[in-house]
């Protein structure tokens, strides 16, 4: 993630609210899209980067957002993507909501930098992206009604329990996953969104060649088979994860997840280490992956020194890199006029 600079010269990181050097108020200005310090001038607050008068996002009152708008009493454009928030009566609800919103904003800023949907104008208009953050509930019969994290027709639903690190680790171990994070959930589910809103409309045949035709594989049957039998023994030859073997939709979503992991690492490396990596839509995807893997190997060794998990645990075979290259190519594709208002199948 790109950093910003405080007026005192100190570096500003993504979740910083106050400068540790000069105590200045920090936030993201929606007018210039910068992480910046803010100055109080009389009765008003102004962005130190662009000078615009800045008003805190409404969600600032709950401690879940530190963006600032030109408009008074408004949600920032990133908080506007959330349709449903959890009830705030429980003590830990706000903390969980804040963690999930932080992951969501990190995702949206990354998509914005890359030029991926929903920031392709026609995609946002015809296939809007929304989020719902929900909790498991007990119905009137005393039965537990569980919330399933997933995507359907542009709505990404996240179970609030995923913001609990203990719950998340138990699920990771139970499902045999190499890692399980909030940003990982966001990137995986937005992979389904990109599949539904973009890939299936701009380059369907290439999608079928690489991932298979999802319409020819019953999803429910594929899911049952995956959890009963597990992945094929040689899954790593063609898939980025064991879960990706379940169905073409999951293969694509997992590939998008890893592509976003890779580009996030590259962005941070360019910002903090002054590395020269081409992240443009016309960049050579294979070269980008190769350069990031060099970083991954080094940082993973630091992680191992501290008993932590590898930075990027997925295996990237030549077949997987070809799929990653396809995902990369979607950033520079345009929509045929006759497809502009066509609604894809539900996913």
Short mmCIF file of C-alpha atoms in Angstrom, two decimals:
data_model
loop_
_atom_site.label_atom_id
_atom_site.label_comp_id
_atom_site.label_asym_id
_atom_site.label_seq_id
_atom_site.Cartn_x
_atom_site.Cartn_y
_atom_site.Cartn_z
CA UNK A 1 0.00 0.00 0.00
CA UNK A 2 1.24 3.50 -0.84
CA UNK A 3 2.14 5.72 2.08
CA UNK A 4 1.79 9.47 2.56
CA UNK A 5 3.81 12.26 4.13
CA UNK A 6 2.92 14.39 7.14
CA UNK A 7 3.66 18.12 7.05
CA UNK A 8 6.54 17.41 9.45
CA UNK A 9 8.06 14.97 6.95
CA UNK A 10 7.13 11.81 8.85
CA UNK A 11 5.77 8.90 6.82
CA UNK A 12 2.01 8.15 7.05
CA UNK A 13 0.84 4.55 6.87
CA UNK A 14 -2.58 3.29 5.82
CA UNK A 15 -4.26 3.09 9.24
CA UNK A 16 -2.50 6.03 10.94
CA UNK A 17 -4.83 8.55 12.61
CA UNK A 18 -2.23 10.72 14.35
CA UNK A 19 1.39 11.51 13.57
CA UNK A 20 3.74 9.92 16.09
CA UNK A 21 6.27 12.67 15.51
CA UNK A 22 4.29 15.95 15.64
CA UNK A 23 0.84 14.72 16.79
CA UNK A 24 -0.87 16.14 13.69
CA UNK A 25 -4.26 14.73 12.74
CA UNK A 26 -3.96 12.32 9.80
CA UNK A 27 -6.41 10.90 7.29
CA UNK A 28 -7.19 10.26 3.64
CA UNK A 29 -8.50 13.25 1.70
CA UNK A 30 -11.17 12.24 -0.81
CA UNK A 31 -10.49 15.37 -2.88
CA UNK A 32 -6.88 14.51 -3.73
CA UNK A 33 -6.90 10.84 -2.63
CA UNK A 34 -3.79 11.26 -0.51
CA UNK A 35 -2.82 10.08 2.94
CA UNK A 36 -2.12 13.42 4.50
CA UNK A 37 -1.88 15.55 7.60
CA UNK A 38 -4.71 17.98 8.33
CA UNK A 39 -4.48 21.51 9.69
CA UNK A 40 -7.04 23.42 11.72
CA UNK A 41 -7.54 26.96 10.43
CA UNK A 42 -9.97 28.89 12.58
CA UNK A 43 -13.09 26.76 12.86
CA UNK A 44 -12.31 24.53 9.88
CA UNK A 45 -9.99 21.66 8.99
CA UNK A 46 -8.01 21.60 5.74
CA UNK A 47 -6.00 19.00 3.84
CA UNK A 48 -2.29 19.86 3.96
CA UNK A 49 -1.78 18.32 0.51
CA UNK A 50 -4.45 20.05 -1.61
CA UNK A 51 -5.78 22.72 0.76
CA UNK A 52 -9.41 21.62 0.47
CA UNK A 53 -11.64 22.08 3.51
CA UNK A 54 -12.01 18.61 5.01
CA UNK A 55 -14.92 17.12 6.95
CA UNK A 56 -14.62 13.75 8.65
CA UNK A 57 -16.57 10.84 7.17
CA UNK A 58 -19.70 10.12 9.23
CA UNK A 59 -18.19 6.78 10.26
CA UNK A 60 -15.32 8.65 11.90
CA UNK A 61 -17.63 9.07 14.90
CA UNK A 62 -17.54 5.28 15.40
CA UNK A 63 -13.77 5.07 14.92
CA UNK A 64 -14.07 2.93 11.79
CA UNK A 65 -12.94 5.41 9.11
CA UNK A 66 -10.40 8.23 8.92
CA UNK A 67 -11.29 9.64 5.50
CA UNK A 68 -12.18 13.30 5.01
CA UNK A 69 -14.65 14.78 2.51
CA UNK A 70 -15.24 18.19 1.01
CA UNK A 71 -18.91 17.72 1.97
CA UNK A 72 -20.23 18.06 5.52
CA UNK A 73 -22.11 15.17 7.21
CA UNK A 74 -21.43 12.64 4.46
CA UNK A 75 -20.00 9.18 4.11
CA UNK A 76 -16.73 8.99 2.22
CA UNK A 77 -16.94 7.34 -1.18
CA UNK A 78 -15.42 4.14 0.20
CA UNK A 79 -17.84 3.80 3.12
CA UNK A 80 -20.72 4.34 0.67
CA UNK A 81 -20.04 0.88 -0.75
CA UNK A 82 -21.30 -0.71 2.48
CA UNK A 83 -25.05 -1.37 2.40
CA UNK A 84 -25.41 -3.20 5.72
CA UNK A 85 -23.46 -2.75 8.94
CA UNK A 86 -23.79 -4.87 12.09
CA UNK A 87 -25.85 -3.78 15.10
CA UNK A 88 -23.58 -1.70 17.29
CA UNK A 89 -25.10 -2.68 20.64
CA UNK A 90 -22.56 -5.45 21.36
CA UNK A 91 -19.23 -4.32 22.87
CA UNK A 92 -17.07 -5.99 20.23
CA UNK A 93 -19.23 -5.15 17.19
CA UNK A 94 -17.59 -1.79 16.48
CA UNK A 95 -14.08 -3.26 16.75
CA UNK A 96 -14.98 -6.03 14.31
CA UNK A 97 -16.71 -3.62 11.95
CA UNK A 98 -13.66 -1.34 12.02
CA UNK A 99 -11.36 -4.24 11.11
CA UNK A 100 -13.59 -5.31 8.21
CA UNK A 101 -14.01 -1.74 6.92
CA UNK A 102 -10.23 -1.30 7.01
CA UNK A 103 -9.77 -4.42 4.86
CA UNK A 104 -12.51 -3.24 2.50
CA UNK A 105 -10.91 0.20 2.07
CA UNK A 106 -7.53 -1.41 1.46
CA UNK A 107 -9.15 -3.49 -1.30
CA UNK A 108 -10.95 -0.53 -2.88
CA UNK A 109 -7.86 1.67 -2.88
CA UNK A 110 -5.94 -1.12 -4.58
CA UNK A 111 -8.62 -1.62 -7.24
CA UNK A 112 -8.66 2.13 -7.81
CA UNK A 113 -4.88 2.23 -8.32
CA UNK A 114 -5.03 -0.73 -10.72
CA UNK A 115 -8.04 0.57 -12.68
CA UNK A 116 -10.02 -2.61 -12.04
CA UNK A 117 -13.81 -2.73 -11.63
CA UNK A 118 -15.69 -1.16 -9.90
CA UNK A 119 -13.65 1.81 -11.11
CA UNK A 120 -14.37 1.12 -14.76
CA UNK A 121 -17.20 3.62 -15.17
CA UNK A 122 -19.74 1.51 -17.07
CA UNK A 123 -19.16 -1.45 -14.75
CA UNK A 124 -20.03 0.53 -11.64
CA UNK A 125 -23.16 1.89 -13.30
CA UNK A 126 -24.58 -1.40 -14.58
CA UNK A 127 -23.06 -3.85 -12.09
CA UNK A 128 -22.62 -1.97 -8.80
CA UNK A 129 -20.42 -3.45 -6.08
CA UNK A 130 -21.84 -3.46 -2.55
CA UNK A 131 -20.94 -4.93 0.83
CA UNK A 132 -22.94 -6.35 3.74
CA UNK A 133 -21.33 -7.16 7.08
CA UNK A 134 -23.60 -9.52 9.03
CA UNK A 135 -23.58 -11.61 12.21
CA UNK A 136 -24.91 -15.10 12.88
CA UNK A 137 -28.30 -14.85 14.62
CA UNK A 138 -30.63 -17.09 16.61
CA UNK A 139 -34.18 -17.24 15.24
CA UNK A 140 -37.42 -17.41 17.24
CA UNK A 141 -37.13 -21.20 17.38
CA UNK A 142 -33.74 -21.00 19.03
CA UNK A 143 -31.97 -22.18 15.86
CA UNK A 144 -28.68 -20.68 14.76
CA UNK A 145 -28.87 -18.94 11.38
CA UNK A 146 -25.34 -18.70 10.06
CA UNK A 147 -24.14 -16.01 7.69
CA UNK A 148 -22.17 -17.34 4.72
CA UNK A 149 -19.32 -15.21 3.44
CA UNK A 150 -19.71 -14.95 -0.32
CA UNK A 151 -20.72 -13.00 -3.42
CA UNK A 152 -24.01 -12.83 -5.30
CA UNK A 153 -24.87 -10.38 -8.08
CA UNK A 154 -22.47 -7.69 -6.90
CA UNK A 155 -23.13 -8.03 -3.16
CA UNK A 156 -20.20 -9.24 -1.07
CA UNK A 157 -21.30 -10.57 2.32
CA UNK A 158 -18.76 -11.01 5.11
CA UNK A 159 -19.55 -12.85 8.33
CA UNK A 160 -18.51 -10.58 11.20
CA UNK A 161 -16.96 -13.56 12.98
CA UNK A 162 -14.12 -13.41 10.44
CA UNK A 163 -12.89 -10.28 12.25
CA UNK A 164 -12.18 -12.49 15.29
CA UNK A 165 -8.60 -13.73 14.89
CA UNK A 166 -9.21 -16.80 17.07
CA UNK A 167 -12.25 -17.86 15.01
CA UNK A 168 -10.34 -17.23 11.81
CA UNK A 169 -7.36 -19.34 12.86
CA UNK A 170 -9.60 -22.21 13.94
CA UNK A 171 -11.30 -22.10 10.54
CA UNK A 172 -7.95 -21.96 8.77
CA UNK A 173 -6.72 -25.09 10.57
CA UNK A 174 -10.05 -26.92 10.17
CA UNK A 175 -10.13 -26.29 6.42
CA UNK A 176 -6.41 -26.86 5.89
CA UNK A 177 -5.84 -23.39 4.45
CA UNK A 178 -2.33 -21.90 4.15
CA UNK A 179 -3.65 -18.55 5.35
CA UNK A 180 -6.98 -16.90 6.21
CA UNK A 181 -7.22 -13.12 6.51
CA UNK A 182 -9.82 -10.39 6.15
CA UNK A 183 -8.04 -8.86 3.16
CA UNK A 184 -7.83 -12.35 1.67
CA UNK A 185 -11.60 -12.74 2.00
CA UNK A 186 -12.09 -9.36 0.34
CA UNK A 187 -9.77 -10.14 -2.56
CA UNK A 188 -11.29 -13.58 -3.12
CA UNK A 189 -14.87 -12.31 -3.11
CA UNK A 190 -14.07 -9.37 -5.36
CA UNK A 191 -12.63 -12.00 -7.71
CA UNK A 192 -16.15 -13.40 -7.98
CA UNK A 193 -17.41 -9.87 -8.61
CA UNK A 194 -14.86 -9.28 -11.39
CA UNK A 195 -15.82 -12.66 -12.87
CA UNK A 196 -19.52 -11.75 -12.81
CA UNK A 197 -19.25 -8.10 -13.84
CA UNK A 198 -16.25 -8.04 -16.17
CA UNK A 199 -14.34 -11.19 -17.18
CA UNK A 200 -17.42 -13.09 -18.39
CA UNK A 201 -18.32 -10.12 -20.58
CA UNK A 202 -15.00 -9.01 -22.09
CA UNK A 203 -13.04 -12.24 -22.62
CA UNK A 204 -15.26 -15.30 -22.06
CA UNK A 205 -13.57 -17.71 -24.47
CA UNK A 206 -10.11 -17.24 -23.00
CA UNK A 207 -11.68 -17.65 -19.57
CA UNK A 208 -13.19 -20.99 -20.63
CA UNK A 209 -9.87 -22.15 -22.06
CA UNK A 210 -8.00 -21.47 -18.82
CA UNK A 211 -10.55 -22.10 -16.07
CA UNK A 212 -13.26 -24.17 -17.76
CA UNK A 213 -16.88 -23.30 -18.50
CA UNK A 214 -18.64 -22.76 -15.15
CA UNK A 215 -22.03 -23.37 -16.74
CA UNK A 216 -21.06 -26.99 -17.41
CA UNK A 217 -20.15 -27.77 -13.78
CA UNK A 218 -22.89 -27.91 -11.15
CA UNK A 219 -21.63 -25.78 -8.26
CA UNK A 220 -23.38 -27.65 -5.44
CA UNK A 221 -22.18 -31.02 -6.68
CA UNK A 222 -18.65 -29.67 -7.14
CA UNK A 223 -18.62 -28.28 -3.59
CA UNK A 224 -19.86 -31.55 -2.07
CA UNK A 225 -17.28 -33.52 -4.04
CA UNK A 226 -14.48 -31.18 -2.97
CA UNK A 227 -15.26 -31.45 0.74
CA UNK A 228 -15.82 -35.21 0.57
CA UNK A 229 -12.86 -36.18 -1.62
CA UNK A 230 -10.47 -33.25 -1.41
CA UNK A 231 -8.43 -31.86 -4.32
CA UNK A 232 -6.69 -34.01 -6.96
CA UNK A 233 -3.22 -35.20 -5.97
CA UNK A 234 -1.54 -33.07 -8.66
CA UNK A 235 -3.63 -29.92 -8.08
CA UNK A 236 -0.61 -27.60 -7.82
CA UNK A 237 0.30 -28.22 -11.46
CA UNK A 238 -2.68 -26.20 -12.68
CA UNK A 239 -4.22 -24.39 -9.72
CA UNK A 240 -3.08 -21.70 -7.31
CA UNK A 241 -4.66 -23.46 -4.32
CA UNK A 242 -6.45 -26.67 -3.40
CA UNK A 243 -9.72 -24.74 -3.09
CA UNK A 244 -9.31 -23.47 -6.67
CA UNK A 245 -9.81 -27.03 -7.96
CA UNK A 246 -13.43 -27.09 -6.80
CA UNK A 247 -15.09 -25.13 -9.62
CA UNK A 248 -14.12 -22.66 -12.39
CA UNK A 249 -15.63 -19.80 -10.38
CA UNK A 250 -13.42 -20.62 -7.40
CA UNK A 251 -10.38 -21.12 -9.62
CA UNK A 252 -10.84 -17.64 -11.06
CA UNK A 253 -11.55 -16.03 -7.66
CA UNK A 254 -8.49 -17.64 -6.07
CA UNK A 255 -6.35 -16.51 -9.00
CA UNK A 256 -7.62 -12.93 -8.65
CA UNK A 257 -6.88 -13.13 -4.93
CA UNK A 258 -3.26 -14.05 -5.57
CA UNK A 259 -2.93 -11.48 -8.38
CA UNK A 260 -4.07 -8.79 -5.94
CA UNK A 261 -1.65 -10.15 -3.31
CA UNK A 262 1.18 -9.89 -5.84
CA UNK A 263 0.34 -6.38 -7.00
CA UNK A 264 -0.10 -5.22 -3.38
CA UNK A 265 3.37 -6.52 -2.49
CA UNK A 266 4.80 -4.84 -5.60
CA UNK A 267 3.13 -1.52 -4.76
CA UNK A 268 4.52 -1.56 -1.22
CA UNK A 269 7.99 -2.52 -2.46
CA UNK A 270 8.00 0.37 -4.92
CA UNK A 271 6.84 2.79 -2.23
CA UNK A 272 9.06 1.72 0.66
CA UNK A 273 12.11 0.27 -1.08
CA UNK A 274 12.21 2.38 -4.25
CA UNK A 275 12.13 -0.76 -6.36
CA UNK A 276 11.41 -0.18 -10.05
CA UNK A 277 8.52 -2.52 -10.85
CA UNK A 278 6.11 -1.92 -13.72
CA UNK A 279 2.55 -2.19 -12.38
CA UNK A 280 0.81 -0.67 -15.38
CA UNK A 281 -1.90 -2.52 -17.28
CA UNK A 282 0.58 -3.03 -20.15
CA UNK A 283 3.31 -4.49 -17.94
CA UNK A 284 4.69 -7.97 -18.58
CA UNK A 285 2.78 -10.08 -16.06
CA UNK A 286 5.34 -12.89 -15.97
CA UNK A 287 8.14 -10.44 -15.23
CA UNK A 288 6.07 -8.80 -12.50
CA UNK A 289 5.36 -12.17 -10.86
CA UNK A 290 9.03 -13.15 -11.06
CA UNK A 291 10.15 -9.88 -9.45
CA UNK A 292 7.60 -10.19 -6.65
CA UNK A 293 8.59 -13.80 -5.94
CA UNK A 294 12.13 -12.58 -5.25
CA UNK A 295 10.67 -10.24 -2.62
CA UNK A 296 8.43 -13.01 -1.25
CA UNK A 297 11.36 -15.37 -0.72
CA UNK A 298 13.29 -12.74 1.21
CA UNK A 299 10.39 -11.57 3.40
CA UNK A 300 9.25 -15.15 4.04
CA UNK A 301 12.68 -15.88 5.51
CA UNK A 302 12.18 -12.96 7.89
CA UNK A 303 8.80 -14.43 8.81
CA UNK A 304 10.34 -17.85 9.45
CA UNK A 305 12.92 -16.21 11.71
CA UNK A 306 9.99 -15.12 13.90
CA UNK A 307 7.99 -18.34 13.60
CA UNK A 308 5.41 -16.79 11.26
CA UNK A 309 3.74 -18.09 8.08
CA UNK A 310 5.26 -17.46 4.63
CA UNK A 311 4.36 -14.17 2.98
CA UNK A 312 2.78 -15.81 -0.07
CA UNK A 313 2.16 -19.53 0.49
CA UNK A 314 0.57 -20.28 -2.90
CA UNK A 315 2.42 -22.32 -5.50
CA UNK A 316 2.86 -20.59 -8.86
CA UNK A 317 3.33 -23.16 -11.61
CA UNK A 318 3.61 -22.13 -15.29
CA UNK A 319 -0.10 -22.88 -15.73
CA UNK A 320 -0.96 -20.66 -12.77
CA UNK A 321 1.22 -17.84 -14.09
CA UNK A 322 -0.68 -18.08 -17.38
CA UNK A 323 -3.93 -17.63 -15.44
CA UNK A 324 -2.44 -14.70 -13.54
CA UNK A 325 -1.46 -13.16 -16.89
CA UNK A 326 -5.07 -13.46 -18.03
CA UNK A 327 -6.32 -11.66 -14.91
CA UNK A 328 -3.69 -8.98 -15.53
CA UNK A 329 -4.89 -8.57 -19.14
CA UNK A 330 -8.43 -7.79 -17.97
CA UNK A 331 -7.24 -4.39 -16.78
CA UNK A 332 -6.62 -3.22 -20.34
CA UNK A 333 -9.64 -4.81 -22.02
CA UNK A 334 -12.66 -2.82 -23.14
CA UNK A 335 -16.29 -3.83 -23.36
CA UNK A 336 -17.95 -4.35 -26.75
CA UNK A 337 -20.89 -1.91 -27.15
CA UNK A 338 -23.42 -4.74 -27.51
CA UNK A 339 -22.29 -6.15 -24.14
CA UNK A 340 -22.50 -2.88 -22.21
CA UNK A 341 -25.90 -3.55 -20.67
CA UNK A 342 -25.92 -7.35 -20.78
CA UNK A 343 -26.42 -8.89 -17.35
CA UNK A 344 -24.37 -12.06 -16.74
CA UNK A 345 -25.67 -15.11 -14.95
CA UNK A 346 -26.02 -14.96 -11.20
CA UNK A 347 -22.88 -15.82 -9.23
#
